[in-house]
Amino acid sequence: MADAKILATIDRSDTEQLQISVSEYKGRSYLNMRIFYTTDDGASWLPTKKGVTFSPDQLDLLSDAIEEAKKEFMSEE
């Protein structure tokens, strides 16, 4: 993949984080959510195989699912 633009980083532990980014592969853009890990106290982060990639035409479906999850969580409070 080409250089990724990181949109968000969510810490999972001291050595693991979820990176949400937009990147390009073979001329097409994608949203990538991938677990990264560090072995040098966060100086560098390396990707794992654990992740998922979405094409632009799948983003509305993903957004709708996130909105539904927010409603579910709010109703539990």
PDB file of C-alpha atoms in Angstrom:
ATOM      1  CA  MET A   1       0.000   0.000   0.000  1.00  0.00           C
ATOM      2  CA  ALA A   2       1.055   3.565  -0.597  1.00  0.00           C
ATOM      3  CA  ASP A   3       1.482   6.058   2.207  1.00  0.00           C
ATOM      4  CA  ALA A   4      -1.555   5.913   4.452  1.00  0.00           C
ATOM      5  CA  LYS A   5      -3.267   8.948   5.968  1.00  0.00           C
ATOM      6  CA  ILE A   6      -4.047   7.978   9.559  1.00  0.00           C
ATOM      7  CA  LEU A   7      -7.488   9.231  10.578  1.00  0.00           C
ATOM      8  CA  ALA A   8      -7.573   7.819  14.122  1.00  0.00           C
ATOM      9  CA  THR A   9      -5.552   5.708  16.510  1.00  0.00           C
ATOM     10  CA  ILE A  10      -7.183   3.731  19.307  1.00  0.00           C
ATOM     11  CA  ASP A  11      -4.886   2.296  21.979  1.00  0.00           C
ATOM     12  CA  ARG A  12      -5.690  -1.310  22.872  1.00  0.00           C
ATOM     13  CA  SER A  13      -2.752  -1.826  25.248  1.00  0.00           C
ATOM     14  CA  ASP A  14       0.747  -0.442  25.803  1.00  0.00           C
ATOM     15  CA  THR A  15       2.012  -2.469  22.832  1.00  0.00           C
ATOM     16  CA  GLU A  16      -1.029  -2.630  20.538  1.00  0.00           C
ATOM     17  CA  GLN A  17      -3.213  -0.074  18.767  1.00  0.00           C
ATOM     18  CA  LEU A  18      -5.910   0.064  16.110  1.00  0.00           C
ATOM     19  CA  GLN A  19      -5.055   2.453  13.291  1.00  0.00           C
ATOM     20  CA  ILE A  20      -7.839   3.716  11.040  1.00  0.00           C
ATOM     21  CA  SER A  21      -6.447   5.099   7.816  1.00  0.00           C
ATOM     22  CA  VAL A  22      -7.141   5.910   4.183  1.00  0.00           C
ATOM     23  CA  SER A  23      -4.680   4.497   1.694  1.00  0.00           C
ATOM     24  CA  GLU A  24      -4.322   3.735  -1.982  1.00  0.00           C
ATOM     25  CA  TYR A  25      -3.593   0.362  -3.559  1.00  0.00           C
ATOM     26  CA  LYS A  26      -3.328  -0.226  -7.308  1.00  0.00           C
ATOM     27  CA  GLY A  27      -4.846   3.188  -7.985  1.00  0.00           C
ATOM     28  CA  ARG A  28      -7.901   2.689  -5.745  1.00  0.00           C
ATOM     29  CA  SER A  29      -8.558   4.241  -2.346  1.00  0.00           C
ATOM     30  CA  TYR A  30      -9.559   2.219   0.723  1.00  0.00           C
ATOM     31  CA  LEU A  31     -10.403   2.662   4.390  1.00  0.00           C
ATOM     32  CA  ASN A  32      -8.188   0.368   6.417  1.00  0.00           C
ATOM     33  CA  MET A  33      -8.634  -0.644  10.069  1.00  0.00           C
ATOM     34  CA  ARG A  34      -5.647  -2.627  11.263  1.00  0.00           C
ATOM     35  CA  ILE A  35      -4.026  -3.682  14.529  1.00  0.00           C
ATOM     36  CA  PHE A  36      -0.440  -2.444  14.860  1.00  0.00           C
ATOM     37  CA  TYR A  37       2.127  -3.474  17.471  1.00  0.00           C
ATOM     38  CA  THR A  38       5.301  -2.017  18.915  1.00  0.00           C
ATOM     39  CA  THR A  39       8.378  -3.622  20.448  1.00  0.00           C
ATOM     40  CA  ASP A  40      10.277  -0.381  21.147  1.00  0.00           C
ATOM     41  CA  ASP A  41       7.914   1.516  23.488  1.00  0.00           C
ATOM     42  CA  GLY A  42       6.020   3.143  20.614  1.00  0.00           C
ATOM     43  CA  ALA A  43       8.962   4.529  18.649  1.00  0.00           C
ATOM     44  CA  SER A  44       7.742   2.507  15.657  1.00  0.00           C
ATOM     45  CA  TRP A  45       4.501   0.664  14.949  1.00  0.00           C
ATOM     46  CA  LEU A  46       4.258  -2.375  12.683  1.00  0.00           C
ATOM     47  CA  PRO A  47       1.084  -3.771  11.055  1.00  0.00           C
ATOM     48  CA  THR A  48      -0.324  -7.187  11.912  1.00  0.00           C
ATOM     49  CA  LYS A  49      -2.461  -9.389   9.670  1.00  0.00           C
ATOM     50  CA  LYS A  50      -5.432  -8.543  11.903  1.00  0.00           C
ATOM     51  CA  GLY A  51      -7.513  -5.948  10.121  1.00  0.00           C
ATOM     52  CA  VAL A  52     -10.203  -5.165   7.629  1.00  0.00           C
ATOM     53  CA  THR A  53     -10.322  -3.008   4.507  1.00  0.00           C
ATOM     54  CA  PHE A  54     -13.361  -1.213   3.099  1.00  0.00           C
ATOM     55  CA  SER A  55     -13.831   0.175  -0.396  1.00  0.00           C
ATOM     56  CA  PRO A  56     -15.455   3.632  -0.690  1.00  0.00           C
ATOM     57  CA  ASP A  57     -18.774   2.127  -1.790  1.00  0.00           C
ATOM     58  CA  GLN A  58     -18.973   0.189   1.503  1.00  0.00           C
ATOM     59  CA  LEU A  59     -18.562   3.256   3.742  1.00  0.00           C
ATOM     60  CA  ASP A  60     -22.272   4.141   3.903  1.00  0.00           C
ATOM     61  CA  LEU A  61     -23.049   0.624   5.123  1.00  0.00           C
ATOM     62  CA  LEU A  62     -20.275   0.867   7.726  1.00  0.00           C
ATOM     63  CA  SER A  63     -21.476   4.305   8.820  1.00  0.00           C
ATOM     64  CA  ASP A  64     -25.061   3.051   9.172  1.00  0.00           C
ATOM     65  CA  ALA A  65     -23.861   0.130  11.301  1.00  0.00           C
ATOM     66  CA  ILE A  66     -21.891   2.484  13.572  1.00  0.00           C
ATOM     67  CA  GLU A  67     -24.938   4.745  13.971  1.00  0.00           C
ATOM     68  CA  GLU A  68     -27.072   1.720  14.888  1.00  0.00           C
ATOM     69  CA  ALA A  69     -24.450   0.637  17.453  1.00  0.00           C
ATOM     70  CA  LYS A  70     -24.460   4.141  18.981  1.00  0.00           C
ATOM     71  CA  LYS A  71     -28.257   3.992  19.353  1.00  0.00           C
ATOM     72  CA  GLU A  72     -28.015   0.544  20.980  1.00  0.00           C
ATOM     73  CA  PHE A  73     -25.382   1.711  23.472  1.00  0.00           C
ATOM     74  CA  MET A  74     -27.277   4.899  24.295  1.00  0.00           C
ATOM     75  CA  SER A  75     -30.450   2.935  25.016  1.00  0.00           C
ATOM     76  CA  GLU A  76     -28.543   0.784  27.535  1.00  0.00           C
ATOM     77  CA  GLU A  77     -27.563   3.810  29.648  1.00  0.00           C
TER      78      GLU A  77
END
